[in-house]
PDB file of C-alpha atoms in Angstrom:
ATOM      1  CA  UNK A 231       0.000   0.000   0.000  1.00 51.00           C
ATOM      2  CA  UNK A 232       1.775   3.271  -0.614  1.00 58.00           C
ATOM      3  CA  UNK A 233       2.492   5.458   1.622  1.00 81.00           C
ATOM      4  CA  UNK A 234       0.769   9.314   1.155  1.00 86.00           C
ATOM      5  CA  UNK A 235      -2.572  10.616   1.454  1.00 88.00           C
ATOM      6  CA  UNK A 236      -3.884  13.166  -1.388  1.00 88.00           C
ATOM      7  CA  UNK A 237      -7.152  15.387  -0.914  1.00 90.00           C
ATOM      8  CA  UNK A 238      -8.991  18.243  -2.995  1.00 91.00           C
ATOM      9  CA  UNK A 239      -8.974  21.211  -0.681  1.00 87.00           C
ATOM     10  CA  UNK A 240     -12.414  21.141  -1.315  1.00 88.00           C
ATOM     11  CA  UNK A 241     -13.183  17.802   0.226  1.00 90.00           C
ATOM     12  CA  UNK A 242     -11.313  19.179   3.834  1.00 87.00           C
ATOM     13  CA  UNK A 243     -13.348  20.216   6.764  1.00 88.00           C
ATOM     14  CA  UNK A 244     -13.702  24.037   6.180  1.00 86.00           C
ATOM     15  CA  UNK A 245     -14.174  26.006   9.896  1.00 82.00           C
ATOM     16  CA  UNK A 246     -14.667  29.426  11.028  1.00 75.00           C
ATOM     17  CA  UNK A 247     -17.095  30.457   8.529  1.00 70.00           C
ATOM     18  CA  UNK A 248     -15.604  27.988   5.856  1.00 76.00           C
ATOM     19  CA  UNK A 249     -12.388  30.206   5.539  1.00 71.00           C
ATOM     20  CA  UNK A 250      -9.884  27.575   7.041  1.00 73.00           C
ATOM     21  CA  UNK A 251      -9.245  23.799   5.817  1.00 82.00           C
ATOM     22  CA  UNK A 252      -8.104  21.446   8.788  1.00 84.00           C
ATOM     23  CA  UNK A 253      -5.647  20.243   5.816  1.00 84.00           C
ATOM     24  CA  UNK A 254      -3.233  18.329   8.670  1.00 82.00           C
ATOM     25  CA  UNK A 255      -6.432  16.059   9.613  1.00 85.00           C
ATOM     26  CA  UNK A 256      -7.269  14.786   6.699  1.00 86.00           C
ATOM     27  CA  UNK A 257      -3.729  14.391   5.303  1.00 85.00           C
ATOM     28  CA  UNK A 258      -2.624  12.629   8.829  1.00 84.00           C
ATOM     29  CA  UNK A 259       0.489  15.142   8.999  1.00 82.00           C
ATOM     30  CA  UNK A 260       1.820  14.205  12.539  1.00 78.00           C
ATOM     31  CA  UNK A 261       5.334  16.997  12.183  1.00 71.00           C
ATOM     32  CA  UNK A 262       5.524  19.911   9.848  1.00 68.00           C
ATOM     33  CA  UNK A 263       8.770  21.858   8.361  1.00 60.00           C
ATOM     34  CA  UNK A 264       8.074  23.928   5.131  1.00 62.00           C
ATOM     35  CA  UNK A 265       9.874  24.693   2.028  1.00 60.00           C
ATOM     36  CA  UNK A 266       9.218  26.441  -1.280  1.00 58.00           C
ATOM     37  CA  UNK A 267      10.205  24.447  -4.224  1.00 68.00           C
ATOM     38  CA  UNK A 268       9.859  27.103  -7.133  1.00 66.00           C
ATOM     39  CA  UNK A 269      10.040  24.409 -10.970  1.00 72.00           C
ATOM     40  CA  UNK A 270      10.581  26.561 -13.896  1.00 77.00           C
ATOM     41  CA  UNK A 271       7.679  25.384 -16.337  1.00 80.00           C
ATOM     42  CA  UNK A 272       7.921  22.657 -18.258  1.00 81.00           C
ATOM     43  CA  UNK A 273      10.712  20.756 -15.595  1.00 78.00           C
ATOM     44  CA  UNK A 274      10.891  17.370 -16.017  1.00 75.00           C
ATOM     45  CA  UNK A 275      12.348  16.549 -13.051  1.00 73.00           C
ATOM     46  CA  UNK A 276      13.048  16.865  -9.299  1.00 70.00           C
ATOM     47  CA  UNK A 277      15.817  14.618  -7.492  1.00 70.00           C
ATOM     48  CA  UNK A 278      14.411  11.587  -6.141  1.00 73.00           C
ATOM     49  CA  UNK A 279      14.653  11.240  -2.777  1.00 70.00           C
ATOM     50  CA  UNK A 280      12.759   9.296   0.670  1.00 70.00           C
ATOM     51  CA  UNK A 281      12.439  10.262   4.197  1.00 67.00           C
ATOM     52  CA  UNK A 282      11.703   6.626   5.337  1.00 68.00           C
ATOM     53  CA  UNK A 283      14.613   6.741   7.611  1.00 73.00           C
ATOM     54  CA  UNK A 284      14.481  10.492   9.066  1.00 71.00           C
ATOM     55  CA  UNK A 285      10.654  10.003  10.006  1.00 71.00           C
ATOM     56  CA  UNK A 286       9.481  13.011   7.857  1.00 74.00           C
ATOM     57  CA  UNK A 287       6.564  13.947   6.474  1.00 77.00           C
ATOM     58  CA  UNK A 288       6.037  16.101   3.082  1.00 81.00           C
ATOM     59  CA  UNK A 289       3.299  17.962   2.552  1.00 83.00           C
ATOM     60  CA  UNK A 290       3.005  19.231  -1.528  1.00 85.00           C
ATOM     61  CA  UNK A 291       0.998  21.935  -2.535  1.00 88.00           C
ATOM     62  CA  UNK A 292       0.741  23.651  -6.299  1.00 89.00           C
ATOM     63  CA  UNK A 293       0.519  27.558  -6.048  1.00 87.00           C
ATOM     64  CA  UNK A 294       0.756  27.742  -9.854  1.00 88.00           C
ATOM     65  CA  UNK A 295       0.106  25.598 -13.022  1.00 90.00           C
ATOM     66  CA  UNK A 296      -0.125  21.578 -12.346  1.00 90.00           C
ATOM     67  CA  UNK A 297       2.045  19.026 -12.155  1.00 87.00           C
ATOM     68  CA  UNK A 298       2.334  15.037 -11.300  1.00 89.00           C
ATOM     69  CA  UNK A 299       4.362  13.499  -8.475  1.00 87.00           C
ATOM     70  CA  UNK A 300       5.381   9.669  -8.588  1.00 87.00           C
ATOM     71  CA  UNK A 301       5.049   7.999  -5.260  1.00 86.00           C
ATOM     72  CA  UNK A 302       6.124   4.050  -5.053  1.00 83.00           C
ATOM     73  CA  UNK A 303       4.937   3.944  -8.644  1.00 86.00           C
ATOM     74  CA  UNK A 304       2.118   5.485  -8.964  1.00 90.00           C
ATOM     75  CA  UNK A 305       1.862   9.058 -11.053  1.00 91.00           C
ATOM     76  CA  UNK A 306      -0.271  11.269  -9.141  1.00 93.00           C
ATOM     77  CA  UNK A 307      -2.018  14.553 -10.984  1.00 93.00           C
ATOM     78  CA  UNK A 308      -1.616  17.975  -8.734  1.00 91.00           C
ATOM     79  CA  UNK A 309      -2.842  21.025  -9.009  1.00 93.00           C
ATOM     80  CA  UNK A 310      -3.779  24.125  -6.643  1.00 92.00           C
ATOM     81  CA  UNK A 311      -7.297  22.700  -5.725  1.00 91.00           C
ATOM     82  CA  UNK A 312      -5.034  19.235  -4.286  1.00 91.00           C
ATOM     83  CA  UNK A 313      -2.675  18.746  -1.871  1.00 88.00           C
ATOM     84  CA  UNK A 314      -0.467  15.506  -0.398  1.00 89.00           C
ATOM     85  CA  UNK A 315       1.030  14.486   2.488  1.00 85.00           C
ATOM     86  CA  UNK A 316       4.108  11.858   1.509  1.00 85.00           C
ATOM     87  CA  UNK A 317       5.377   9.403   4.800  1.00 76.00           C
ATOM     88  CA  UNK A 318       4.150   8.069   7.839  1.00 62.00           C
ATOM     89  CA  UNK A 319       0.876   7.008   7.270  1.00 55.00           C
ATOM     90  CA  UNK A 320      -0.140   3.330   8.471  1.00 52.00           C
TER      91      UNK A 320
END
């Protein structure tokens, strides 16, 4: 079973008049860090990497444009309506 959860923004549980998404229930993010990752368009590719050993989550959200990330195999379409949460799930 791989190991990420992905959700339309639109699906989360919207609170305080609908304005805020509890994004980190429904993607099960346990620990948080954040980093902007600014792709040119077009790129073709971002360095492979896994967090298995460190324990961390990632959490990927599209400002701008779309995009697919690979996860154990499996192409997964992004855009700024989606987000995912990559490690530690059960």
């Amino acid at each position: 079973m791989p190991d990420f959860t992905i959700s339309p923004i639109d699906d989360m549980e919207a609170v305080v008049f609908g304005s805020f998404k509890r994004a980190r229930a429904v993607l099960g993010v346990e620990s948080f860090g954040m980093q902007v990752i600014d792709l040119p368009p077009n790129a073709q590719q971002y360095s492979e990497h896994d967090h298995a050993d460190s324990g961390q989550e990632e959490v990927f959200v599209v400002l701008r444009g779309s995009g697919e990330i690979e996860v154990d195999g499996e192409r997964l379409a992004l855009d700024p309506d989606t987000m995912i949460c990559v490690g530690l799930q059960p």
